[in-house]
C-alpha positions as MATLAB code, in Angstrom:
seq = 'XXXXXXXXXXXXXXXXXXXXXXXXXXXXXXXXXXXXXXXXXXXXXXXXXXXXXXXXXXXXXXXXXXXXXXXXXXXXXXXXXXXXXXXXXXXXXXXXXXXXXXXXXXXXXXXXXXXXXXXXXXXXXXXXXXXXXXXXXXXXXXXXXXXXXXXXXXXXXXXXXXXXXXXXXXXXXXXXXXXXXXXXXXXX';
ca = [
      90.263   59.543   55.271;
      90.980   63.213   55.558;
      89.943   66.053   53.125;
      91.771   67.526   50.542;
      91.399   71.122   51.517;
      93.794   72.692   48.797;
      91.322   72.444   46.098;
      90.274   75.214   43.321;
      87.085   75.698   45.312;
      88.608   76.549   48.539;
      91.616   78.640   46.249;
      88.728   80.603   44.892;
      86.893   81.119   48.147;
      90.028   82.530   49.801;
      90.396   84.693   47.084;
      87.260   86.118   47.782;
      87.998   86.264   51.367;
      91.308   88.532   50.121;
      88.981   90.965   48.308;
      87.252   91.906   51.497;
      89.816   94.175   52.434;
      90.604   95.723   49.105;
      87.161   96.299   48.004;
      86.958   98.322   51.839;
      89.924  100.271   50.524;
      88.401  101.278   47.511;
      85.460  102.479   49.220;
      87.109  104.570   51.506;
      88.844  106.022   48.514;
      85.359  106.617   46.560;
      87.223  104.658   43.955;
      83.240  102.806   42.867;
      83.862  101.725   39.570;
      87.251   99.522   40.819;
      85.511   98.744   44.265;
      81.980   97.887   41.711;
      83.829   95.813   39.094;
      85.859   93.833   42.112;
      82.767   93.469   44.385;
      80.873   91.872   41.391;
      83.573   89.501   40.761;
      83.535   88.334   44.286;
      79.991   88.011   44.610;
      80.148   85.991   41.299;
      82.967   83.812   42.313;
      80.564   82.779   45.027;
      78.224   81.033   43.177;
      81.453   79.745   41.169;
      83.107   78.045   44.085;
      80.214   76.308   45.130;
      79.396   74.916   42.110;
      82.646   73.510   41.120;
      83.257   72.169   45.007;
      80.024   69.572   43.732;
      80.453   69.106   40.070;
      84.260   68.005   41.338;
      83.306   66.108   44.241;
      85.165   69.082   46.188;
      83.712   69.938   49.115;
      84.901   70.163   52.210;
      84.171   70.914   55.750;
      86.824   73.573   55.659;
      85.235   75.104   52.656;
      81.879   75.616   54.085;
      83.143   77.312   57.010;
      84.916   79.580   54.736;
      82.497   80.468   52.440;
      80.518   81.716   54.977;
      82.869   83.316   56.603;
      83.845   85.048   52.955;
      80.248   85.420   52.092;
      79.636   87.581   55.498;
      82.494   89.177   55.364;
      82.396   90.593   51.768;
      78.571   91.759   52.635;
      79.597   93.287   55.818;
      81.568   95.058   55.269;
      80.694   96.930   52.243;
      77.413   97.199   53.480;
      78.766   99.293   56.473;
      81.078  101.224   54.171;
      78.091  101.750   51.489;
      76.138  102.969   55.093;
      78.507  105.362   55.875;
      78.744  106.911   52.640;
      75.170  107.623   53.350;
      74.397  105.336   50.014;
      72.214  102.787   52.299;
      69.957  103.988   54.604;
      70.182  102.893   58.101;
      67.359  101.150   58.435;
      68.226   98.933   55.832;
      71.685   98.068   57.121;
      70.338   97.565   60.703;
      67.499   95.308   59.102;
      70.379   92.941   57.582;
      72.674   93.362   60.552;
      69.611   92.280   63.205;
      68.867   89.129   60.494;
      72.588   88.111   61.022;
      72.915   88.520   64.169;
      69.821   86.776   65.197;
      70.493   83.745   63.253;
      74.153   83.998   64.408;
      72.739   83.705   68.331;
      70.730   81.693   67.126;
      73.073   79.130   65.959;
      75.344   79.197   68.719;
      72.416   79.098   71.674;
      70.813   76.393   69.608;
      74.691   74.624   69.773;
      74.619   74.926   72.986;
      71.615   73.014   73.947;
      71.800   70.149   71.333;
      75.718   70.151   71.376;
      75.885   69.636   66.884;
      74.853   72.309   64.167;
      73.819   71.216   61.014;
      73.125   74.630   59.206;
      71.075   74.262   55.653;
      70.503   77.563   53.701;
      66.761   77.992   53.020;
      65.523   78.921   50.075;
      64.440   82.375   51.406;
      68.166   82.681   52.915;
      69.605   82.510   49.524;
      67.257   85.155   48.504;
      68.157   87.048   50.993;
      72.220   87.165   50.084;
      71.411   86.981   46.373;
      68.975   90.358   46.869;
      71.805   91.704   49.614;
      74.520   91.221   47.244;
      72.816   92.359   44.207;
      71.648   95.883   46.270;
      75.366   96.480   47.057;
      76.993   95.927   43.639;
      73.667   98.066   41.847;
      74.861  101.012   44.684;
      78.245  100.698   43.644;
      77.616  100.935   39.790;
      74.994  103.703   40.755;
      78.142  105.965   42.446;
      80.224  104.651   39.618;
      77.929  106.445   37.222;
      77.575  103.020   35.569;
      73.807  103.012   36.085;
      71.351  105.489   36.622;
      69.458  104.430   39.733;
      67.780  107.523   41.365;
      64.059  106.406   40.721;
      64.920  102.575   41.758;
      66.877  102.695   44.719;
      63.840  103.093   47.380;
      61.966  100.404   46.165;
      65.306   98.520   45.861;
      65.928   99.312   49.437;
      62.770   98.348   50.574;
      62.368   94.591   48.753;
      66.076   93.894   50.663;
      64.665   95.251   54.062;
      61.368   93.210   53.408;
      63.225   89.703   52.244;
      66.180   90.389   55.370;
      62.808   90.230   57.369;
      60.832   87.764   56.614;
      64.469   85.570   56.119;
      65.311   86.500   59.724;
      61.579   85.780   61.328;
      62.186   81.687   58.858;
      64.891   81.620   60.711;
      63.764   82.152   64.090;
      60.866   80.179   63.354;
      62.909   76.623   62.241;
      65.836   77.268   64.974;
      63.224   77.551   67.636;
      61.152   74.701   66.600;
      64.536   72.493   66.274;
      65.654   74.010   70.002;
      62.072   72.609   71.357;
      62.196   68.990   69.675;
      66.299   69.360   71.093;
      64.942   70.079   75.031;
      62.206   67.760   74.424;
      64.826   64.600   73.442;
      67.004   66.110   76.282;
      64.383   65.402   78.967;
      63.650   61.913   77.887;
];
């Protein structure tokens, strides 16, 4: 039996996906309160998709793969933009770029050896997004002028660069235990 994969879910994760783009746009044009308001609605529709792909028996391979790819790409690239705009430090944007990319390597060397990947957020990896995404849309309301954020922002800075961290070293830690146990039932 094959999946439905034109379902509201997957209609409101490519939506997101489509906002990726404009929300860049808007950034480039230091137009924060359209690129805040639009960011915060994609970030939202996030948890909205999900939830309605399970309360209506929705979910789909297809799905997944997209929300991931919608999730990464909404945080990427505003994150870079935001970076550039010298509203993020650096090091905090290299902290969440080194987390993906490890657990991206990761993935696809630990694919490699065991030839299936069964990826399961952890709890700490849900942090991590929820704190990522709730940094960038609290710097976008901040250069909106729909907050006042000056006395918040380092410590803000610094509990996303801790939890992109110790999310990255969980990670590392269950991939590379699950690569071992993999060579281990190789060898038999």
């Amino acid at each position: 039996m094959s999946e439905r994969v034109f379902n509201l879910p997957n209609v409101i994760t490519l939506a997101r996906l489509a906002a990726v783009p404009v929300v860049g746009w808007l950034i480039l044009q230091q137009r924060w309160e359209a690129a805040c308001w639009l960011f915060l609605a994609a970030a939202v529709s996030d948890g909205i998709d999900g939830l309605l792909a399970r309360r209506l028996q929705q979910t789909t391979q297809l799905g997944a793969a997209l929300d991931t790819v919608a999730d990464k790409a909404l945080g990427l690239v505003t994150l870079v933009l935001l970076t550039l705009e010298e509203a993020i430090p650096m090091w905090v944007t290299l902290a969440i770029l080194l987390r993906d990319s490890v657990i991206v390597l990761g993935a696809l060397s630990y694919r490699g050896l065991a030839g299936h990947l069964e990826i399961h957020p952890t709890w700490l990896g849900k942090t991590h997004m929820f704190a990522e995404f709730a940094l960038l849309t609290l710097v976008l309301a901040g250069l909106a002028g729909l907050l006042a954020l000056e006395g918040w922002l380092l410590p803000l800075f610094g509990i996303v660069f801790v939890i992109a961290v110790l999310s990255g070293a969980q990670y590392v830690w269950i991939w590379s235990a699950k690569a071992r146990a993999a060579a281990r039932f190789k060898s038999r």
